[in-house]
Short mmCIF file of C-alpha atoms in Angstrom, two decimals:
data_model
loop_
_atom_site.label_atom_id
_atom_site.label_comp_id
_atom_site.label_asym_id
_atom_site.label_seq_id
_atom_site.Cartn_x
_atom_site.Cartn_y
_atom_site.Cartn_z
CA MET P 1 175.57 -56.43 -28.14
CA ALA P 2 178.09 -58.04 -25.80
CA ARG P 3 180.78 -60.01 -27.54
CA LYS P 4 181.14 -63.70 -26.78
CA PRO P 5 184.34 -64.58 -24.92
CA VAL P 6 186.80 -66.32 -27.24
CA ILE P 7 189.83 -68.49 -26.56
CA PHE P 8 192.36 -69.10 -29.32
CA ILE P 9 194.75 -72.07 -29.39
CA PRO P 10 197.35 -71.97 -32.20
CA GLY P 11 199.06 -74.81 -34.00
CA PHE P 12 202.57 -76.26 -34.18
CA PRO P 13 205.06 -74.63 -33.80
CA ALA P 14 203.12 -71.37 -33.59
CA SER P 15 203.70 -70.21 -30.01
CA GLU P 16 206.60 -68.14 -28.78
CA LEU P 17 209.14 -69.67 -26.41
CA HIS P 18 210.54 -67.36 -23.74
CA ASP P 19 213.55 -67.58 -21.47
CA GLY P 20 212.01 -68.48 -18.12
CA ALA P 21 214.40 -66.24 -16.17
CA SER P 22 214.65 -63.12 -18.32
CA GLY P 23 211.33 -63.31 -20.15
CA LEU P 24 213.09 -62.61 -23.44
CA THR P 25 211.73 -64.22 -26.61
CA VAL P 26 213.93 -67.08 -27.83
CA PHE P 27 211.57 -68.50 -30.46
CA PRO P 28 211.01 -67.27 -33.08
CA PRO P 29 214.64 -66.18 -33.18
CA SER P 30 215.70 -62.69 -34.19
CA LEU P 31 217.45 -62.01 -37.47
CA THR P 32 220.64 -61.11 -35.61
CA THR P 33 220.57 -64.50 -33.87
CA LEU P 34 220.25 -66.37 -37.14
CA LEU P 35 223.00 -64.38 -38.86
CA ASP P 36 225.52 -65.15 -36.12
CA SER P 37 226.65 -68.79 -36.25
CA ALA P 38 227.49 -69.02 -32.55
CA LYS P 39 224.21 -67.42 -31.50
CA LYS P 40 222.26 -69.67 -33.85
CA GLN P 41 223.83 -72.83 -32.44
CA LYS P 42 223.06 -71.61 -28.91
CA PHE P 43 219.45 -71.00 -29.97
CA ILE P 44 219.12 -74.49 -31.45
CA GLY P 45 220.60 -75.98 -28.29
CA GLU P 46 218.08 -74.14 -26.12
CA VAL P 47 215.15 -75.34 -28.23
CA ILE P 48 216.11 -79.02 -28.17
CA ASP P 49 216.77 -78.95 -24.40
CA VAL P 50 213.30 -79.98 -23.24
CA PRO P 51 211.99 -78.65 -20.93
CA GLY P 52 215.18 -76.74 -20.19
CA ALA P 53 214.97 -73.04 -19.41
CA LEU P 54 212.28 -72.13 -21.93
CA ILE P 55 208.58 -71.59 -21.23
CA ALA P 56 205.57 -71.03 -23.47
CA GLY P 57 204.73 -67.52 -24.57
CA PRO P 58 201.74 -66.21 -26.54
CA PRO P 59 200.85 -67.23 -30.11
CA ILE P 60 203.32 -65.90 -32.68
CA THR P 61 201.86 -62.84 -34.39
CA THR P 62 204.50 -62.26 -37.09
CA ILE P 63 207.80 -63.77 -38.23
CA LEU P 64 210.66 -61.22 -38.34
CA GLY P 65 207.98 -58.56 -38.10
CA ILE P 66 206.79 -59.27 -41.65
CA ALA P 67 205.08 -62.61 -42.26
CA LYS P 68 201.76 -62.62 -40.46
CA GLN P 69 200.83 -65.62 -38.37
CA ALA P 70 198.19 -65.15 -35.65
CA GLN P 71 198.14 -61.44 -36.49
CA SER P 72 196.07 -62.18 -39.60
CA LEU P 73 193.41 -63.73 -37.34
CA TYR P 74 193.65 -60.84 -34.90
CA ASP P 75 193.10 -58.39 -37.77
CA ILE P 76 189.83 -60.16 -38.58
CA MET P 77 188.71 -60.40 -34.96
CA GLY P 78 189.50 -56.75 -34.29
CA GLY P 79 188.74 -55.15 -37.64
CA HIS P 80 185.51 -56.97 -38.45
CA PHE P 81 184.13 -57.99 -35.07
CA GLY P 82 185.50 -55.42 -32.63
CA TYR P 83 187.49 -57.73 -30.37
CA ASP P 84 190.41 -56.51 -28.29
CA THR P 85 193.04 -59.09 -29.27
CA SER P 86 195.86 -57.64 -27.18
CA GLY P 87 195.36 -60.35 -24.55
CA VAL P 88 194.92 -57.66 -21.89
CA ASN P 89 191.21 -58.47 -21.58
CA PRO P 90 190.85 -62.27 -21.43
CA MET P 91 187.15 -61.83 -20.69
CA GLU P 92 186.86 -60.94 -24.39
CA PHE P 93 189.74 -62.68 -26.18
CA ALA P 94 192.26 -65.03 -24.59
CA PRO P 95 195.13 -66.31 -26.77
CA ILE P 96 196.64 -69.44 -25.22
CA GLY P 97 200.17 -70.26 -26.30
CA TRP P 98 201.67 -73.64 -25.48
CA ASP P 99 205.09 -75.26 -25.44
CA TRP P 100 205.01 -77.21 -28.70
CA ARG P 101 208.18 -79.08 -27.70
CA LYS P 102 206.03 -80.96 -25.20
CA SER P 103 202.97 -83.15 -25.61
CA ILE P 104 199.63 -81.85 -26.84
CA SER P 105 198.32 -83.09 -23.47
CA ASP P 106 200.99 -81.39 -21.37
CA GLY P 107 199.81 -80.37 -17.91
CA GLU P 108 200.95 -76.75 -18.23
CA VAL P 109 198.75 -75.89 -21.21
CA GLN P 110 195.84 -77.74 -19.62
CA ARG P 111 196.30 -75.63 -16.49
CA ASP P 112 196.40 -72.45 -18.59
CA ILE P 113 193.17 -73.38 -20.38
CA ARG P 114 191.45 -74.20 -17.08
CA ASP P 115 192.58 -70.89 -15.57
CA VAL P 116 191.10 -68.92 -18.47
CA LEU P 117 187.83 -70.86 -18.42
CA ASP P 118 187.49 -70.50 -14.65
CA LEU P 119 187.71 -66.75 -15.24
CA VAL P 120 185.40 -66.35 -18.25
CA SER P 121 182.93 -69.15 -17.52
CA PRO P 122 183.11 -69.86 -13.78
CA ASN P 123 179.70 -71.53 -13.73
CA LYS P 124 180.28 -73.39 -17.00
CA THR P 125 177.42 -71.63 -18.77
CA ARG P 126 178.20 -72.53 -22.41
CA ASN P 127 179.18 -68.97 -23.27
CA VAL P 128 182.69 -69.38 -24.74
CA VAL P 129 183.76 -69.85 -28.38
CA ALA P 130 186.96 -71.80 -29.02
CA ILE P 131 188.91 -70.86 -32.16
CA LEU P 132 191.35 -73.64 -32.95
CA HIS P 133 194.06 -73.73 -35.58
CA SER P 134 195.80 -76.87 -36.77
CA THR P 135 197.43 -78.78 -33.88
CA GLY P 136 195.58 -76.45 -31.51
CA GLY P 137 192.53 -78.59 -32.25
CA LEU P 138 194.33 -81.64 -30.86
CA VAL P 139 195.44 -79.68 -27.79
CA PHE P 140 191.77 -78.83 -27.27
CA ARG P 141 190.62 -82.43 -27.63
CA ALA P 142 193.33 -83.61 -25.24
CA PHE P 143 192.15 -80.97 -22.77
CA LEU P 144 188.52 -82.14 -22.92
CA GLU P 145 189.67 -85.74 -22.71
CA ALA P 146 191.32 -84.97 -19.36
CA ASN P 147 188.80 -82.33 -18.21
CA PRO P 148 185.40 -83.40 -19.59
CA SER P 149 183.37 -81.15 -17.28
CA TYR P 150 184.87 -78.08 -18.96
CA ALA P 151 183.00 -78.87 -22.18
CA ARG P 152 180.08 -77.09 -20.51
CA CYS P 153 182.01 -73.80 -20.77
CA PHE P 154 181.73 -73.79 -24.56
CA GLU P 155 178.93 -72.68 -26.81
CA GLN P 156 180.70 -73.85 -29.95
CA VAL P 157 184.01 -74.40 -31.71
CA LEU P 158 185.43 -72.83 -34.87
CA ALA P 159 188.24 -75.06 -36.19
CA PHE P 160 190.63 -74.27 -39.04
CA GLY P 161 192.75 -76.89 -40.79
CA VAL P 162 192.91 -79.29 -37.86
CA PRO P 163 194.73 -82.59 -38.54
CA TRP P 164 192.17 -84.64 -36.62
CA CYS P 165 193.90 -87.92 -37.54
CA GLY P 166 197.41 -86.56 -38.12
CA THR P 167 199.43 -85.21 -41.00
CA LEU P 168 202.40 -86.35 -43.06
CA ALA P 169 203.82 -82.85 -42.72
CA SER P 170 205.06 -83.87 -39.27
CA LEU P 171 207.00 -86.85 -40.61
CA HIS P 172 208.44 -84.69 -43.38
CA ALA P 173 209.47 -81.99 -40.88
CA ILE P 174 211.26 -84.58 -38.73
CA THR P 175 213.02 -86.47 -41.52
CA GLU P 176 213.75 -83.83 -44.17
CA GLY P 177 213.00 -80.47 -42.60
CA GLU P 178 212.42 -77.14 -44.29
CA SER P 179 215.09 -74.54 -44.95
CA GLU P 180 214.21 -70.98 -44.02
CA GLY P 181 215.51 -67.81 -45.62
CA PHE P 182 215.06 -64.06 -45.64
CA LEU P 183 215.96 -61.70 -48.49
CA PHE P 184 217.82 -64.55 -50.23
CA ILE P 185 219.87 -65.26 -47.09
CA LYS P 186 219.71 -68.85 -45.91
CA LEU P 187 219.02 -68.65 -42.19
CA ILE P 188 218.17 -72.20 -41.11
CA SER P 189 219.05 -75.26 -43.15
CA ALA P 190 216.65 -78.14 -43.67
CA LYS P 191 218.96 -80.31 -41.57
CA GLU P 192 218.91 -77.82 -38.68
CA SER P 193 215.14 -77.52 -38.92
CA ALA P 194 214.67 -81.30 -38.83
CA TRP P 195 217.04 -81.59 -35.87
CA MET P 196 214.96 -79.11 -33.84
CA ILE P 197 211.54 -80.46 -34.78
CA SER P 198 212.61 -84.06 -34.20
CA HIS P 199 213.10 -83.23 -30.50
CA ALA P 200 209.53 -81.93 -30.09
CA GLN P 201 207.02 -84.38 -28.59
CA ALA P 202 204.07 -82.69 -30.30
CA ALA P 203 205.56 -83.51 -33.70
CA TYR P 204 205.14 -87.20 -32.88
CA ASP P 205 201.63 -86.57 -31.55
CA LEU P 206 200.88 -85.44 -35.12
CA PHE P 207 201.82 -88.74 -36.76
CA PRO P 208 198.86 -90.12 -38.77
CA THR P 209 196.77 -92.43 -36.59
CA ASP P 210 194.06 -93.92 -38.82
CA PRO P 211 195.20 -97.10 -40.63
CA SER P 212 192.28 -96.79 -43.06
CA THR P 213 193.79 -93.65 -44.65
CA SER P 214 196.63 -93.32 -47.15
CA LEU P 215 198.52 -91.27 -44.55
CA PHE P 216 199.21 -94.07 -42.10
CA VAL P 217 202.75 -95.48 -41.80
CA ALA P 218 202.91 -98.42 -39.40
CA ASP P 219 206.59 -99.26 -39.84
CA GLN P 220 208.78 -96.93 -37.78
CA SER P 221 212.09 -98.56 -38.69
CA TRP P 222 213.08 -95.35 -40.49
CA MET P 223 213.86 -93.67 -37.15
CA PRO P 224 217.67 -93.55 -36.81
CA ASN P 225 217.88 -92.41 -33.17
CA ASN P 226 216.74 -93.77 -29.82
CA TYR P 227 215.38 -90.39 -28.72
CA MET P 228 213.04 -90.42 -31.72
CA ARG P 229 211.80 -93.90 -30.91
CA THR P 230 211.17 -92.84 -27.31
CA LEU P 231 209.20 -89.77 -28.37
CA ALA P 232 207.19 -91.86 -30.85
CA ALA P 233 206.43 -94.43 -28.15
CA ASN P 234 205.23 -91.65 -25.84
CA ALA P 235 203.03 -89.98 -28.46
CA HIS P 236 199.42 -89.23 -27.63
CA GLY P 237 197.16 -92.00 -28.84
CA PRO P 238 194.49 -91.60 -31.53
CA PHE P 239 191.33 -89.69 -30.71
CA ALA P 240 187.87 -91.07 -31.29
CA ARG P 241 186.52 -90.05 -34.65
CA ARG P 242 183.13 -89.32 -33.14
CA PHE P 243 182.84 -86.03 -31.25
CA ASP P 244 179.38 -85.15 -29.96
CA ALA P 245 180.34 -82.96 -27.01
CA LEU P 246 180.07 -79.59 -28.81
CA PRO P 247 178.92 -77.94 -32.04
CA VAL P 248 181.93 -77.61 -34.36
CA THR P 249 182.27 -75.51 -37.51
CA ASN P 250 185.15 -77.40 -39.13
CA VAL P 251 186.88 -75.52 -41.98
CA CYS P 252 188.64 -77.86 -44.43
CA GLY P 253 190.91 -76.34 -47.07
CA TRP P 254 191.69 -77.90 -50.44
CA GLY P 255 193.39 -76.77 -53.63
CA VAL P 256 197.10 -76.70 -52.71
CA ALA P 257 199.78 -79.36 -53.09
CA THR P 258 199.79 -81.30 -49.81
CA PHE P 259 201.49 -84.55 -48.83
CA GLU P 260 198.79 -87.20 -49.19
CA ARG P 261 200.85 -90.39 -49.38
CA CYS P 262 204.01 -91.77 -47.84
CA ALA P 263 206.08 -94.85 -48.60
CA LEU P 264 208.99 -96.51 -46.81
CA LYS P 265 211.71 -97.95 -49.01
CA ASN P 266 215.21 -98.99 -47.98
CA GLY P 267 214.76 -97.34 -44.61
CA LYS P 268 213.80 -93.96 -46.05
CA LEU P 269 210.43 -92.23 -46.23
CA SER P 270 209.25 -90.68 -49.48
CA PHE P 271 206.36 -88.24 -49.66
CA GLN P 272 203.89 -87.62 -52.46
CA ALA P 273 201.37 -84.91 -53.21
CA THR P 274 198.79 -85.94 -55.81
CA ASN P 275 197.68 -83.70 -58.67
CA GLN P 276 194.27 -83.42 -57.04
CA ASN P 277 195.70 -81.01 -54.44
CA LEU P 278 193.50 -82.41 -51.69
CA GLY P 279 194.72 -80.28 -48.82
CA ASP P 280 195.57 -76.81 -47.56
CA GLY P 281 199.34 -77.11 -48.03
CA THR P 282 199.95 -78.73 -44.64
CA VAL P 283 196.92 -80.78 -43.62
CA PRO P 284 195.40 -83.22 -46.14
CA LEU P 285 191.67 -83.15 -46.64
CA VAL P 286 191.31 -86.74 -45.45
CA SER P 287 192.45 -85.56 -42.01
CA SER P 288 190.76 -82.16 -41.74
CA GLU P 289 187.40 -83.69 -42.75
CA TRP P 290 187.87 -86.79 -40.57
CA LEU P 291 185.95 -85.53 -37.54
CA GLN P 292 182.33 -86.65 -37.22
CA GLY P 293 179.59 -85.82 -34.75
CA SER P 294 176.01 -84.75 -34.32
CA GLY P 295 177.05 -81.09 -34.15
CA VAL P 296 179.97 -81.17 -36.58
CA ARG P 297 179.58 -79.33 -39.87
CA SER P 298 182.59 -79.57 -42.18
CA MET P 299 182.78 -76.58 -44.52
CA TYR P 300 184.97 -77.08 -47.59
CA LEU P 301 187.04 -74.04 -48.55
CA PRO P 302 188.83 -73.81 -51.91
CA ILE P 303 192.32 -72.38 -51.44
CA GLY P 304 192.97 -70.04 -54.35
CA ALA P 305 192.46 -66.63 -55.91
CA TYR P 306 189.15 -64.99 -55.02
CA ALA P 307 187.60 -61.96 -56.68
CA THR P 308 188.21 -59.90 -53.53
CA ASN P 309 191.56 -61.40 -52.54
CA PHE P 310 193.92 -62.68 -55.22
CA ILE P 311 196.48 -64.11 -52.79
CA PRO P 312 195.78 -67.77 -51.89
CA ARG P 313 195.56 -68.18 -48.13
CA VAL P 314 197.07 -71.54 -47.32
CA HIS P 315 197.18 -73.39 -44.00
CA SER P 316 198.90 -70.75 -41.84
CA GLN P 317 196.37 -68.04 -42.79
CA ILE P 318 193.42 -70.15 -43.89
CA TRP P 319 190.93 -67.93 -42.01
CA ASP P 320 191.87 -65.02 -44.30
CA SER P 321 190.05 -66.41 -47.36
CA PRO P 322 187.05 -64.12 -48.10
CA PRO P 323 184.24 -66.73 -47.71
CA VAL P 324 185.30 -67.47 -44.13
CA LEU P 325 183.93 -64.14 -42.90
CA GLN P 326 180.47 -65.68 -43.27
CA LEU P 327 181.39 -68.45 -40.83
CA PHE P 328 182.90 -66.01 -38.32
CA ASP P 329 179.69 -63.97 -38.49
CA GLU P 330 177.51 -67.02 -37.92
CA VAL P 331 179.55 -68.24 -34.96
CA LEU P 332 180.41 -64.95 -33.25
CA ASN P 333 177.30 -62.87 -34.04
CA ASP P 334 174.67 -65.62 -34.32
CA ARG P 335 173.80 -64.57 -37.86
CA PRO P 336 171.30 -66.99 -39.46
CA ARG P 337 173.21 -69.86 -41.03
CA VAL P 338 172.97 -70.03 -44.80
CA PRO P 339 174.55 -72.19 -47.53
CA PHE P 340 178.33 -71.87 -47.88
CA ILE P 341 179.15 -71.13 -51.53
CA CYS P 342 182.68 -70.59 -52.91
CA ALA P 343 184.42 -70.21 -56.26
CA ALA P 344 188.19 -69.72 -56.56
CA ALA P 345 190.75 -69.98 -59.34
CA ASP P 346 193.83 -72.11 -58.73
CA GLY P 347 196.50 -69.83 -57.28
CA ASP P 348 199.21 -70.94 -59.74
CA ASP P 349 197.03 -71.15 -62.85
CA TYR P 350 195.52 -67.73 -62.12
CA ILE P 351 198.76 -65.86 -62.86
CA ASP P 352 200.27 -68.13 -65.52
CA TYR P 353 199.10 -67.00 -68.95
CA SER P 354 200.36 -70.23 -70.54
CA ARG P 355 198.17 -72.54 -68.47
CA ASP P 356 194.52 -73.44 -68.47
CA VAL P 357 192.86 -72.53 -65.17
CA ARG P 358 191.45 -74.95 -62.65
CA LEU P 359 188.33 -73.51 -61.05
CA ARG P 360 187.38 -74.98 -57.67
CA LEU P 361 183.83 -74.80 -56.39
CA SER P 362 182.21 -75.56 -53.05
CA ALA P 363 178.51 -75.58 -52.28
CA MET P 364 176.92 -76.97 -49.15
CA ALA P 365 173.92 -76.40 -46.95
CA ALA P 366 174.27 -74.51 -43.69
CA ASP P 367 174.83 -77.80 -41.85
CA GLY P 368 177.58 -78.90 -44.26
CA SER P 369 175.45 -81.39 -46.19
CA PRO P 370 175.20 -81.35 -50.02
CA LEU P 371 172.64 -78.98 -51.49
CA PRO P 372 169.83 -80.88 -53.27
CA ASN P 373 170.34 -81.13 -57.04
CA CYS P 374 172.87 -78.31 -57.06
CA VAL P 375 174.33 -77.27 -60.42
CA ALA P 376 177.00 -74.62 -60.95
CA ASN P 377 176.65 -72.71 -64.23
CA VAL P 378 179.94 -71.18 -65.36
CA SER P 379 179.27 -68.24 -67.70
CA LEU P 380 182.33 -67.75 -69.89
CA SER P 381 182.75 -65.70 -73.09
CA GLY P 382 179.10 -65.94 -74.04
CA GLY P 383 178.92 -69.67 -73.31
CA ASN P 384 177.73 -71.63 -70.33
CA THR P 385 179.19 -74.77 -68.76
CA GLN P 386 177.07 -76.75 -66.32
CA VAL P 387 178.90 -78.44 -63.45
CA PRO P 388 176.71 -80.82 -61.42
CA MET P 389 177.73 -80.60 -57.77
CA GLN P 390 177.61 -84.32 -57.12
CA SER P 391 179.21 -83.72 -53.72
CA VAL P 392 179.97 -80.54 -51.79
CA ARG P 393 182.97 -79.69 -53.99
CA ALA P 394 183.93 -79.82 -57.65
CA GLU P 395 186.66 -78.77 -60.06
CA VAL P 396 186.35 -77.60 -63.67
CA LEU P 397 189.05 -76.65 -66.17
CA ILE P 398 188.76 -73.27 -67.87
CA ARG P 399 190.57 -73.06 -71.22
CA ARG P 400 192.88 -70.09 -71.63
CA ALA P 401 191.69 -69.78 -75.22
CA ASN P 402 188.33 -68.63 -73.83
CA ILE P 403 189.84 -65.98 -71.56
CA HIS P 404 190.40 -62.42 -72.81
CA HIS P 405 190.50 -59.38 -70.53
CA ASN P 406 187.14 -57.65 -70.20
CA ILE P 407 187.38 -55.29 -67.20
CA ASP P 408 191.07 -54.27 -67.05
CA PRO P 409 193.96 -54.69 -69.48
CA ASP P 410 195.01 -57.82 -67.62
CA LEU P 411 191.84 -59.10 -65.91
CA TYR P 412 188.96 -61.26 -67.03
CA ARG P 413 185.79 -61.42 -64.94
CA PHE P 414 183.11 -64.09 -65.13
CA THR P 415 180.42 -65.47 -62.86
CA VAL P 416 179.40 -68.83 -61.49
CA ASP P 417 175.68 -69.22 -60.83
CA PHE P 418 174.81 -71.92 -58.30
CA ARG P 419 171.24 -73.24 -58.37
CA TRP P 420 169.65 -75.89 -56.18
CA GLU P 421 166.21 -76.87 -55.00
CA GLY P 422 164.92 -73.88 -53.11
CA GLY P 423 167.75 -71.44 -53.71
CA HIS P 424 170.51 -69.89 -55.78
CA ALA P 425 173.67 -67.81 -55.34
CA GLN P 426 176.20 -66.18 -57.64
CA ARG P 427 179.95 -65.81 -57.22
CA ALA P 428 182.36 -63.72 -59.32
CA VAL P 429 185.79 -64.96 -60.39
CA LEU P 430 188.73 -62.91 -61.69
CA ILE P 431 191.61 -64.33 -63.73
CA ARG P 432 194.75 -62.67 -65.06
CA SER P 433 194.54 -62.55 -68.83
CA VAL P 434 196.01 -61.01 -71.97
#
């Protein structure tokens, strides 16, 4: 069976930046660059000089050759579905990097997307699948906004952790930044990080845009510099919440501490993550689930420890959570769509023997709607706890006192049996135990 052509648009700042003259990779920087103060300052200067001498390269595959970024997606596309992800054959898989220092609607990335689509769908025959990650979803919407006829190139969209109405992570990155280290060596300070990101137009395009959400901050008096105010004034405007142009499988992660609220006091922003962990670590659920449309199905994915993968896959690798393979199969191989059922232990509670364990459950019909009269039965140490799935997701607390290893010296296995009108499914859960 012929594989569907796929384009992939990564998030922010997840594309390489190359020297336009030499072609050498400037971002992400090498370890030798970051360990040399003079080289690091030169690197920072090149990044904040927009457009300067840098041009967009492909999506970043790994950081320092270790931390997987797009490579984790490529492993799935190649290992499970047979795609050539090298970029050599755009008729099969076309990764589209973009200069994240510029706007999400920048003309260069729009040209690059058009060029690929003119190649793989010259007659606009609805044969292409778009895989979008994070801010890449906004780049895609900006593209269709400016090039509406190209919507006819796409069969459907698979979106992961897209901040459809913005994210507080952008404000935090601009104001406070994130320090970066390697093997206990501090490579980039939070101040240096904030300085670089604050010069990127796309960071301002990510500011929350919906006043009805807890994310929105109308007062921009916290901005200390004129260049920031200019970039904020030039930010891309809010998108329409309604999107009926294409079928979208919209993956929304929850279960990790994520900034959900922001307050301005004495000219300074403060950020808060609630104990409900309503987000994927970067994008809050209120934004990833915000999109609506006749063909939009939002699929809620617990971020946590699964029976077949104990490592929680947060925002940057959200597609690597085991249940997501079902969605890939449905979109890429046209497998019959079935209910999406998940059970995962909280990633922190799972390994901490002193804590009770939060168990997160998701259950929804193939179209993303709640399953009728769905109840999750948690079978634990001879007992059974019923959890009515009053919406598509739920959380239940498992007491450590009821957990004693039963398959390995340090593992406890139990099952969650989901039952609804017309169907049932079972999911296994593993927890570290004594």
